[in-house]
XYZ file of N, CA, C and O in Angstrom:
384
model
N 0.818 -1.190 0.000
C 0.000 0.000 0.000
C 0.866 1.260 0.000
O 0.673 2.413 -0.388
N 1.599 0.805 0.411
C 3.146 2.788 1.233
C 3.450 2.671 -0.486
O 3.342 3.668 -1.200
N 3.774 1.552 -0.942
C 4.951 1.650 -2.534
C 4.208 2.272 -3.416
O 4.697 3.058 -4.227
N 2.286 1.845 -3.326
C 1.790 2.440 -4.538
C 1.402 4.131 -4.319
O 1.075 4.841 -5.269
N 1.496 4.602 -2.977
C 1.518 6.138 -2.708
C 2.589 6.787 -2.766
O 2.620 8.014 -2.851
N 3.752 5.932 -2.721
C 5.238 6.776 -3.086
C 5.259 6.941 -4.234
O 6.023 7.825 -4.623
N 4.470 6.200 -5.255
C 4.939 5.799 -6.944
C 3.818 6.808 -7.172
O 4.161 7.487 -8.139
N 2.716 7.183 -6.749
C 1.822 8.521 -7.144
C 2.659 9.649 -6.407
O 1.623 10.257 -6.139
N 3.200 10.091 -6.100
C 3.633 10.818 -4.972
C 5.135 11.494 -5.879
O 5.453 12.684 -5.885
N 5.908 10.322 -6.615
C 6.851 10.364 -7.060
C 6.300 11.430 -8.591
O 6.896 12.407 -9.045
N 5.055 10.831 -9.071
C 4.586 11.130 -10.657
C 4.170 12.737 -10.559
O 4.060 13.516 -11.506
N 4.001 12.973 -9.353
C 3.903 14.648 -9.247
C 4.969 15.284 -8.694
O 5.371 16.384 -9.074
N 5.527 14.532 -7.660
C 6.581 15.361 -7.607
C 8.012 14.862 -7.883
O 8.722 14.185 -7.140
N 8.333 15.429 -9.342
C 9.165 13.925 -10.246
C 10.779 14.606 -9.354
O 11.732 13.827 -9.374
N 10.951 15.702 -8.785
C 12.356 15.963 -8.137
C 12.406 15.841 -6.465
O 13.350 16.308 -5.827
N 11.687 15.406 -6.064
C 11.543 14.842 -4.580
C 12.914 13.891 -3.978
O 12.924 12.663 -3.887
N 13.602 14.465 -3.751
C 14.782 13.366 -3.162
C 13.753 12.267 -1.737
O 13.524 11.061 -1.637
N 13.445 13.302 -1.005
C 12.675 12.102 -0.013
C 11.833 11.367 -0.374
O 11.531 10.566 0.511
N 11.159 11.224 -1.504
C 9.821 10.315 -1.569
C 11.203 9.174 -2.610
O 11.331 7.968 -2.398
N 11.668 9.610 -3.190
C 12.665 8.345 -4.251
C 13.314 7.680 -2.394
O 13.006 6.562 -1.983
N 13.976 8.424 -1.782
C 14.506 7.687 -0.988
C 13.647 6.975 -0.015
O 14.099 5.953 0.501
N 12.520 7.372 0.283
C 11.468 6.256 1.173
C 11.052 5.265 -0.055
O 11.171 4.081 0.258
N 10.794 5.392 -0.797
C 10.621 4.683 -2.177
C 11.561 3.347 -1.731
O 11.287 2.222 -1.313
N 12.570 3.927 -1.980
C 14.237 2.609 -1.930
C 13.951 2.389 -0.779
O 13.212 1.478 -1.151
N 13.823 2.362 0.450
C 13.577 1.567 2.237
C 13.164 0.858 1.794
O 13.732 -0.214 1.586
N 11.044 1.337 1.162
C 10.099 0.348 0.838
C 11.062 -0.970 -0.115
O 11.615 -1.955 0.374
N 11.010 -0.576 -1.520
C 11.893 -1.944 -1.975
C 12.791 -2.750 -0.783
O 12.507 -3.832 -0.269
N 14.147 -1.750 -0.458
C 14.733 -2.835 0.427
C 14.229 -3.515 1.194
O 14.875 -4.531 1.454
N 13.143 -3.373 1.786
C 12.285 -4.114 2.929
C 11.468 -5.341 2.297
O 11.194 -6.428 2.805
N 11.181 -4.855 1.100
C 10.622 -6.453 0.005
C 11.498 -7.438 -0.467
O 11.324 -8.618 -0.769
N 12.800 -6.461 -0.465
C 14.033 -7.571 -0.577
C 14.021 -7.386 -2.340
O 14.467 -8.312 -3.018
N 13.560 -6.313 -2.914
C 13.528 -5.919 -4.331
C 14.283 -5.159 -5.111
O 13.882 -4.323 -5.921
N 15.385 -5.453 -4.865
C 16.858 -4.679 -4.494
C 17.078 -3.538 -5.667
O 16.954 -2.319 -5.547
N 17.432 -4.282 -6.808
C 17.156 -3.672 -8.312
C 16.275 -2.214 -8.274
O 16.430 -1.081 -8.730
N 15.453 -2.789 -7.614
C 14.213 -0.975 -7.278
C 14.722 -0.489 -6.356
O 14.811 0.682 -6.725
N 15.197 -0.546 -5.251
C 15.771 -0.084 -4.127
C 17.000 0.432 -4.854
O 17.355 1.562 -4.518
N 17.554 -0.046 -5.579
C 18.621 1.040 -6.000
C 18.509 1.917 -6.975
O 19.263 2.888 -7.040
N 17.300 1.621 -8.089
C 17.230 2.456 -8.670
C 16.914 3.621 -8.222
O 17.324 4.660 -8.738
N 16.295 3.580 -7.405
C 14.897 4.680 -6.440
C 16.139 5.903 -5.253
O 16.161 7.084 -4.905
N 17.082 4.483 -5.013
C 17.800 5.484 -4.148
C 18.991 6.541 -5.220
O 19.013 7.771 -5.194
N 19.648 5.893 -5.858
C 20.319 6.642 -7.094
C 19.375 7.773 -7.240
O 19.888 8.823 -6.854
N 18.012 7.915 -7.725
C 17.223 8.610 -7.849
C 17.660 9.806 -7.025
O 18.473 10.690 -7.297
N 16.736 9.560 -5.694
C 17.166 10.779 -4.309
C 18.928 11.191 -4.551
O 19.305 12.349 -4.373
N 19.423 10.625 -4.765
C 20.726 11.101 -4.700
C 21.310 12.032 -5.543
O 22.144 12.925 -5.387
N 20.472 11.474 -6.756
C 20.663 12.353 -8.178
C 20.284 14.318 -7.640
O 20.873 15.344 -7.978
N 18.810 14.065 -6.511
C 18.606 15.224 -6.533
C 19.047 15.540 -4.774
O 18.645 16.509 -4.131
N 19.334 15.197 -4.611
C 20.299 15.778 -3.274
C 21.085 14.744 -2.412
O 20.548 13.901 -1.694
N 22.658 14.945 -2.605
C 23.400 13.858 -2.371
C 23.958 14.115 -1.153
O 24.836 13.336 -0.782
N 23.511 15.454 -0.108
C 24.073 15.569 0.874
C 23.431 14.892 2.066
O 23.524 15.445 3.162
N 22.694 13.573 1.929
C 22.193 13.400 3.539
C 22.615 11.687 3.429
O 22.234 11.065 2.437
N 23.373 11.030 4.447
C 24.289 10.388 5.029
C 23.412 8.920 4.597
O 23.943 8.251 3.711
N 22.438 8.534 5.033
C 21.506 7.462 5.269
C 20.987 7.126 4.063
O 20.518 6.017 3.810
N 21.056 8.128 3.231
C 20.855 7.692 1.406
C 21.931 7.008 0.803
O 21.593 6.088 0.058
N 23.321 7.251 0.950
C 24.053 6.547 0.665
C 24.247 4.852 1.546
O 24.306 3.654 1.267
N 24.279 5.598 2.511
C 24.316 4.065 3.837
C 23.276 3.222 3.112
O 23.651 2.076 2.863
N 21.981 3.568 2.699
C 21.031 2.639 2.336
C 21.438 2.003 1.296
O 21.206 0.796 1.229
N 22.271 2.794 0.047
C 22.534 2.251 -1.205
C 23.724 1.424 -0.975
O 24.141 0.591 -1.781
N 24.240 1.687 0.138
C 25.516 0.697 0.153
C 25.064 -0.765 0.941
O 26.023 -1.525 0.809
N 23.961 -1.446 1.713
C 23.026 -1.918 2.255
C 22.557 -2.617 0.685
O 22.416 -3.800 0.372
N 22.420 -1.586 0.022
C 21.679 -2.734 -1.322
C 22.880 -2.811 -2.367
O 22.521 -3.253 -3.459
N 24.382 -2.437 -2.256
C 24.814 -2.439 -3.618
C 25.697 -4.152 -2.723
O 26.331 -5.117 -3.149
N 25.183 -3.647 -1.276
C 25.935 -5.590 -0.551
C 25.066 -6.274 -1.114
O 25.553 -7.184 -1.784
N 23.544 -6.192 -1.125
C 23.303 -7.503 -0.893
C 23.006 -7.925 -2.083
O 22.632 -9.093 -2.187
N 23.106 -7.009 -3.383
C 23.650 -7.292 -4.925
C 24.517 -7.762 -5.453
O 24.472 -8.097 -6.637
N 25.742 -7.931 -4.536
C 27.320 -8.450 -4.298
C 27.802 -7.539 -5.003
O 28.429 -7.862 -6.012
N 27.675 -6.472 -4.738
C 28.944 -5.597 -5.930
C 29.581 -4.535 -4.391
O 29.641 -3.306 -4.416
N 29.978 -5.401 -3.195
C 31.208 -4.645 -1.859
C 31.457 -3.695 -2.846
O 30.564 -2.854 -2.941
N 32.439 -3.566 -3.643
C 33.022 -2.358 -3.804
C 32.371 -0.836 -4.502
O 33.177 0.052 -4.780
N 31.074 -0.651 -4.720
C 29.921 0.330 -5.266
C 29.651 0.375 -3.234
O 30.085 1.371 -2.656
N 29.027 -0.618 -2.482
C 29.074 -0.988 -1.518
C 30.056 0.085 -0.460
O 29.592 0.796 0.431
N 31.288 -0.016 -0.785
C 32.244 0.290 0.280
C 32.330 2.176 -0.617
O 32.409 3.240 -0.003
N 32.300 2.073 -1.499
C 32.140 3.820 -1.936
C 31.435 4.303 -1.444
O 31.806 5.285 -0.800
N 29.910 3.919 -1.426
C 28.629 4.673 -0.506
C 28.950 4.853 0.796
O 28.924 5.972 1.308
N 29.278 3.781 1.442
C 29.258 3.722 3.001
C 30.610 4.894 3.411
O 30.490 5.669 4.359
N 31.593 4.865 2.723
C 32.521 5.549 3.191
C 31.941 7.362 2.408
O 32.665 8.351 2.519
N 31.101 7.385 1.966
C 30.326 8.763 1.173
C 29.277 8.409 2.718
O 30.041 7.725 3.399
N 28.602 8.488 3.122
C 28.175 7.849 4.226
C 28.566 8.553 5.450
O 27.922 9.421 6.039
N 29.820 8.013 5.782
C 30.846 8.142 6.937
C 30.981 9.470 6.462
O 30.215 10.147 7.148
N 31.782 10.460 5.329
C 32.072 11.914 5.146
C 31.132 12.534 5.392
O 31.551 13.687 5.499
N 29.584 12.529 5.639
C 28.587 13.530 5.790
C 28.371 13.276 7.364
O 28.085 14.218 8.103
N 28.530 11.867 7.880
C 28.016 11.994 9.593
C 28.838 11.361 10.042
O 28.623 10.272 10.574
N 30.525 12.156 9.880
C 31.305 11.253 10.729
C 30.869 11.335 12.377
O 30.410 12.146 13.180
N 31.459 9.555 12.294
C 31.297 9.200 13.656
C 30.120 8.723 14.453
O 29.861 8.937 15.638
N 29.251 7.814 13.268
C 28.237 7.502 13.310
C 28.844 5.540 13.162
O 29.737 4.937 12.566
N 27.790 5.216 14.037
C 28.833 3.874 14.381
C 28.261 2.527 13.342
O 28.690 1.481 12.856
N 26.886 3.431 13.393
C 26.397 2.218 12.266
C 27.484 2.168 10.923
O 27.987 1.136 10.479
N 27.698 3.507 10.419
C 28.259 3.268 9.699
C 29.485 2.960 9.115
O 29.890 2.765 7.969
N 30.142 2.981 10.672
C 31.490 2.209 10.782
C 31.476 0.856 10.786
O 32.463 0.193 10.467
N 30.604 0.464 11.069
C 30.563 -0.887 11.578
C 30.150 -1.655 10.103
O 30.609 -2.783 9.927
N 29.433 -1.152 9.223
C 29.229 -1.752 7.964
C 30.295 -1.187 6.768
O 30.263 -1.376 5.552
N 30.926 -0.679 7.317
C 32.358 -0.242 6.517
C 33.368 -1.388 6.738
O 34.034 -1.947 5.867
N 33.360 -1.638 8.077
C 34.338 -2.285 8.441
C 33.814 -3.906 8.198
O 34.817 -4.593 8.389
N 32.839 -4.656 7.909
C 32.294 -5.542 7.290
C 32.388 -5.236 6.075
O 33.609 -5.316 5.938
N 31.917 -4.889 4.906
C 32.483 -4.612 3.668
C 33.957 -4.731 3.477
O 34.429 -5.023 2.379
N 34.542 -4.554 4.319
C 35.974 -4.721 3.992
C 36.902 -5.844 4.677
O 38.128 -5.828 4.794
N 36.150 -6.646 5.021
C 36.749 -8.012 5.437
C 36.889 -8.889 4.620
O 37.365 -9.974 4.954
């Protein structure tokens, strides 16, 4: 029900970084990864400064197996909220 009001939501407001990035949660949470990244690329396209958009895309570029798209986000991630532990902690997994 949330995916088909983000996807109307998205058709009006086609430069919305937050509705593409709740968009990509919803997918990741279906485990629909492919959309989850398209959706988050999206938000990013239109504003790449908030920390948890990348963290999310690096969350789906793992569980796509491509670590190293993976370990770029998360450490893009880490530069906007250093010292945020989640995102040390999945940095430092990516790179084991």
């Amino acid at each position: 029900m949330a995916e088909k009001l983000y996807i109307q939501s998205v058709t009006r407001h086609t430069k919305d970084a937050r509705i593409y990035a709740r968009l990509g949660v919803i997918y990741m949470h279906q485990k629909n990864f492919k959309d989850a990244r398209d959706a988050l690329l999206m938000s990013l396209r239109f504003d790449s400064k908030v920390a948890s958009r990348h963290y999310n895309l690096a969350l789906v570029y793992q569980a796509l197996g491509n670590s190293q798209k993976a370990l770029v986000e998360v450490k893009q991630a880490i530069s906007l909220d250093q010292g945020n532990q989640k995102y040390e902690l999945l940095r430092q997994k990516i790179e084991l």
